[in-house]
PDB file of C-alpha atoms in Angstrom:
ATOM      1  CA  MET M  26      10.739  -9.786   5.066  1.00 80.00           C
ATOM      2  CA  LYS M  27       7.722  -8.874   7.124  1.00 84.00           C
ATOM      3  CA  LYS M  28       4.509 -10.858   6.996  1.00 91.00           C
ATOM      4  CA  THR M  29       1.651  -9.377   4.975  1.00 95.00           C
ATOM      5  CA  LYS M  30      -1.266  -8.374   7.196  1.00 94.00           C
ATOM      6  CA  LEU M  31      -4.652  -9.866   6.375  1.00 96.00           C
ATOM      7  CA  PRO M  32      -8.096  -8.573   7.436  1.00 96.00           C
ATOM      8  CA  GLY M  33      -8.739  -9.638  11.018  1.00 95.00           C
ATOM      9  CA  ASP M  34      -5.028  -9.996  11.884  1.00 95.00           C
ATOM     10  CA  ASN M  35      -3.752  -8.334  15.044  1.00 94.00           C
ATOM     11  CA  ILE M  36      -1.312  -5.447  14.915  1.00 92.00           C
ATOM     12  CA  SER M  37       0.642  -4.174  17.898  1.00 93.00           C
ATOM     13  CA  LEU M  38       1.601  -0.645  18.834  1.00 93.00           C
ATOM     14  CA  LYS M  39       4.089   0.539  21.393  1.00 95.00           C
ATOM     15  CA  THR M  40       4.526   4.095  22.586  1.00 96.00           C
ATOM     16  CA  LYS M  41       7.985   5.555  23.015  1.00 94.00           C
ATOM     17  CA  LYS M  42       9.235   6.172  26.537  1.00 95.00           C
ATOM     18  CA  THR M  43       9.707   9.799  25.433  1.00 92.00           C
ATOM     19  CA  GLU M  44       6.274  10.093  23.784  1.00 93.00           C
ATOM     20  CA  ASP M  45       4.902  13.627  23.613  1.00 93.00           C
ATOM     21  CA  PRO M  46       2.344  14.193  26.397  1.00 95.00           C
ATOM     22  CA  LEU M  47      -0.203  15.399  23.815  1.00 95.00           C
ATOM     23  CA  VAL M  48       0.120  12.103  21.934  1.00 95.00           C
ATOM     24  CA  MET M  49      -0.524  10.227  25.175  1.00 96.00           C
ATOM     25  CA  GLN M  50      -3.456  12.523  25.952  1.00 96.00           C
ATOM     26  CA  TRP M  51      -4.899  11.844  22.479  1.00 97.00           C
ATOM     27  CA  LEU M  52      -4.446   8.085  22.849  1.00 97.00           C
ATOM     28  CA  ASN M  53      -6.060   8.097  26.287  1.00 97.00           C
ATOM     29  CA  SER M  54      -8.972  10.239  25.039  1.00 98.00           C
ATOM     30  CA  GLN M  55     -10.110   7.680  22.463  1.00 97.00           C
ATOM     31  CA  SER M  56     -13.091   5.535  23.345  1.00 98.00           C
ATOM     32  CA  ASN M  57     -12.218   3.180  20.455  1.00 97.00           C
ATOM     33  CA  LEU M  58      -8.498   3.495  19.694  1.00 96.00           C
ATOM     34  CA  MET M  59      -8.470   1.125  16.721  1.00 96.00           C
ATOM     35  CA  ASP M  60     -11.366   2.899  15.027  1.00 97.00           C
ATOM     36  CA  SER M  61      -9.696   6.274  15.614  1.00 97.00           C
ATOM     37  CA  LEU M  62      -6.453   5.012  14.072  1.00 97.00           C
ATOM     38  CA  ARG M  63      -8.389   3.474  11.189  1.00 97.00           C
ATOM     39  CA  TYR M  64     -10.029   6.889  10.561  1.00 98.00           C
ATOM     40  CA  LEU M  65      -6.594   8.542  10.372  1.00 97.00           C
ATOM     41  CA  VAL M  66      -5.352   5.830   7.978  1.00 97.00           C
ATOM     42  CA  GLU M  67      -8.436   6.276   5.792  1.00 98.00           C
ATOM     43  CA  ASN M  68      -7.820  10.046   5.649  1.00 97.00           C
ATOM     44  CA  GLU M  69      -4.163   9.511   4.701  1.00 97.00           C
ATOM     45  CA  ILE M  70      -5.180   7.116   1.921  1.00 97.00           C
ATOM     46  CA  SER M  71      -7.859   9.487   0.600  1.00 97.00           C
ATOM     47  CA  LEU M  72      -5.348  12.363   0.496  1.00 96.00           C
ATOM     48  CA  ASN M  73      -2.246  10.547  -0.756  1.00 96.00           C
ATOM     49  CA  GLY M  74      -3.141   7.021  -1.792  1.00 97.00           C
ATOM     50  CA  VAL M  75      -1.471   3.888  -0.478  1.00 97.00           C
ATOM     51  CA  ARG M  76       2.218   4.522   0.183  1.00 97.00           C
ATOM     52  CA  ASN M  77       4.969   3.805   2.693  1.00 96.00           C
ATOM     53  CA  LEU M  78       4.662   6.843   4.918  1.00 94.00           C
ATOM     54  CA  GLN M  79       8.168   6.274   6.286  1.00 93.00           C
ATOM     55  CA  ALA M  80       9.535   7.507   2.946  1.00 95.00           C
ATOM     56  CA  PHE M  81       7.895  10.897   3.641  1.00 93.00           C
ATOM     57  CA  VAL M  82       7.833  11.303   7.424  1.00 91.00           C
ATOM     58  CA  PRO M  83      10.807  13.238   8.836  1.00 92.00           C
ATOM     59  CA  MET M  84      12.761  11.326  11.483  1.00 87.00           C
ATOM     60  CA  GLU M  85      12.732  14.363  13.787  1.00 87.00           C
ATOM     61  CA  ARG M  86       9.309  15.921  14.188  1.00 85.00           C
ATOM     62  CA  ASN M  87       8.466  18.983  16.263  1.00 84.00           C
ATOM     63  CA  MET M  88       4.848  19.448  15.181  1.00 86.00           C
ATOM     64  CA  LEU M  89       3.455  19.303  18.708  1.00 87.00           C
ATOM     65  CA  GLN M  90       6.135  21.331  20.488  1.00 79.00           C
ATOM     66  CA  GLY M  91       4.886  24.840  21.114  1.00 66.00           C
ATOM     67  CA  THR M  92       1.219  23.908  20.762  1.00 66.00           C
ATOM     68  CA  SER M  93      -0.632  26.498  22.791  1.00 56.00           C
ATOM     69  CA  ALA M  94      -3.646  25.994  25.008  1.00 52.00           C
ATOM     70  CA  ALA M  95      -5.620  28.197  22.602  1.00 46.00           C
ATOM     71  CA  GLN M  96      -4.791  25.904  19.684  1.00 59.00           C
ATOM     72  CA  GLN M  97      -5.839  22.901  21.756  1.00 55.00           C
ATOM     73  CA  ALA M  98      -9.092  24.578  22.772  1.00 51.00           C
ATOM     74  CA  ALA M  99      -9.817  25.540  19.153  1.00 53.00           C
ATOM     75  CA  SER M 100      -9.215  21.998  17.972  1.00 57.00           C
ATOM     76  CA  GLU M 101     -11.694  20.708  20.558  1.00 54.00           C
ATOM     77  CA  TYR M 102     -14.431  22.747  18.848  1.00 48.00           C
ATOM     78  CA  ARG M 103     -13.440  21.693  15.344  1.00 50.00           C
ATOM     79  CA  PRO M 104     -11.881  18.257  15.758  1.00 52.00           C
ATOM     80  CA  TYR M 105     -12.315  17.083  12.180  1.00 53.00           C
ATOM     81  CA  ALA M 106     -11.284  20.371  10.573  1.00 52.00           C
ATOM     82  CA  ALA M 107      -8.166  20.644  12.717  1.00 55.00           C
ATOM     83  CA  GLY M 108      -7.081  17.115  11.820  1.00 62.00           C
ATOM     84  CA  ILE M 109      -7.762  17.617   8.130  1.00 61.00           C
ATOM     85  CA  GLU M 110      -5.892  20.954   8.081  1.00 65.00           C
ATOM     86  CA  GLN M 111      -2.844  19.348   9.696  1.00 67.00           C
ATOM     87  CA  MET M 112      -3.003  16.395   7.306  1.00 65.00           C
ATOM     88  CA  ALA M 113      -3.350  18.719   4.294  1.00 67.00           C
ATOM     89  CA  ALA M 114      -0.300  20.729   5.418  1.00 69.00           C
ATOM     90  CA  ALA M 115       1.690  17.531   5.918  1.00 68.00           C
ATOM     91  CA  SER M 116       0.509  16.305   2.525  1.00 66.00           C
ATOM     92  CA  GLU M 117       1.676  19.510   0.797  1.00 69.00           C
ATOM     93  CA  GLU M 118       5.036  19.135   2.520  1.00 70.00           C
ATOM     94  CA  ALA M 119       5.283  15.507   1.398  1.00 64.00           C
ATOM     95  CA  VAL M 120       4.490  16.449  -2.211  1.00 63.00           C
ATOM     96  CA  ALA M 121       7.259  19.075  -2.140  1.00 65.00           C
ATOM     97  CA  VAL M 122       9.695  16.497  -0.760  1.00 59.00           C
ATOM     98  CA  GLU M 123       8.519  13.942  -3.319  1.00 60.00           C
ATOM     99  CA  LYS M 124       9.158  16.386  -6.189  1.00 62.00           C
ATOM    100  CA  ALA M 125      12.588  17.415  -4.887  1.00 61.00           C
ATOM    101  CA  PRO M 126      15.521  15.551  -6.438  1.00 60.00           C
ATOM    102  CA  SER M 127      16.903  12.916  -4.123  1.00 56.00           C
ATOM    103  CA  ALA M 128      20.537  11.824  -3.973  1.00 56.00           C
ATOM    104  CA  SER M 129      19.687   8.491  -2.413  1.00 58.00           C
ATOM    105  CA  THR M 130      16.823   6.249  -1.497  1.00 57.00           C
ATOM    106  CA  PRO M 131      15.769   6.499   2.185  1.00 59.00           C
ATOM    107  CA  GLU M 132      16.975   3.649   4.322  1.00 61.00           C
ATOM    108  CA  PRO M 133      14.254   1.337   5.641  1.00 60.00           C
ATOM    109  CA  VAL M 134      13.277   1.991   9.239  1.00 56.00           C
ATOM    110  CA  ALA M 135      13.871  -0.908  11.609  1.00 56.00           C
ATOM    111  CA  GLU M 136      10.772  -2.159  13.386  1.00 59.00           C
ATOM    112  CA  GLU M 137      10.710  -1.726  17.159  1.00 59.00           C
ATOM    113  CA  GLU M 138      11.261  -4.867  19.117  1.00 63.00           C
ATOM    114  CA  ILE M 139       8.384  -5.996  21.288  1.00 65.00           C
ATOM    115  CA  ASP M 140       9.322  -7.539  24.561  1.00 63.00           C
ATOM    116  CA  ASP M 141       7.324 -10.029  26.630  1.00 64.00           C
ATOM    117  CA  ASP M 142       6.351  -7.353  29.200  1.00 62.00           C
ATOM    118  CA  ASP M 143       4.568  -5.384  26.485  1.00 61.00           C
ATOM    119  CA  ILE M 144       2.678  -8.407  25.217  1.00 62.00           C
ATOM    120  CA  GLU M 145       1.708  -9.286  28.774  1.00 60.00           C
ATOM    121  CA  ALA M 146       0.465  -5.718  29.377  1.00 59.00           C
ATOM    122  CA  TRP M 147      -1.774  -5.888  26.279  1.00 62.00           C
ATOM    123  CA  SER M 148      -3.481  -9.077  27.461  1.00 54.00           C
TER     124      SER M 148
END
């Protein structure tokens, strides 16, 4: 069983070796990564409440593949609207999945292992 996080506790994140370049660009564009992630979490909670997102997130996602330069440029001029529109679309999809009959309960996703090199790189 995983330990319950308390306010002020550290959390760790690790990118995949195959991370989408746009995800890396977004991460590297943040002046305060934790606050940016907190903002996204707050938006998710305001739209859908507190829930285990892994029960709704598809294992294979292709949302960023095929993103055009025009879409990127448009999102630069309306950063909040673009994020909210994407979250609303994902929310509608999740509601449809939630309402659909399910033959089985989704299997829990294993947490990624963190090796000493990662911890050293974060210090």
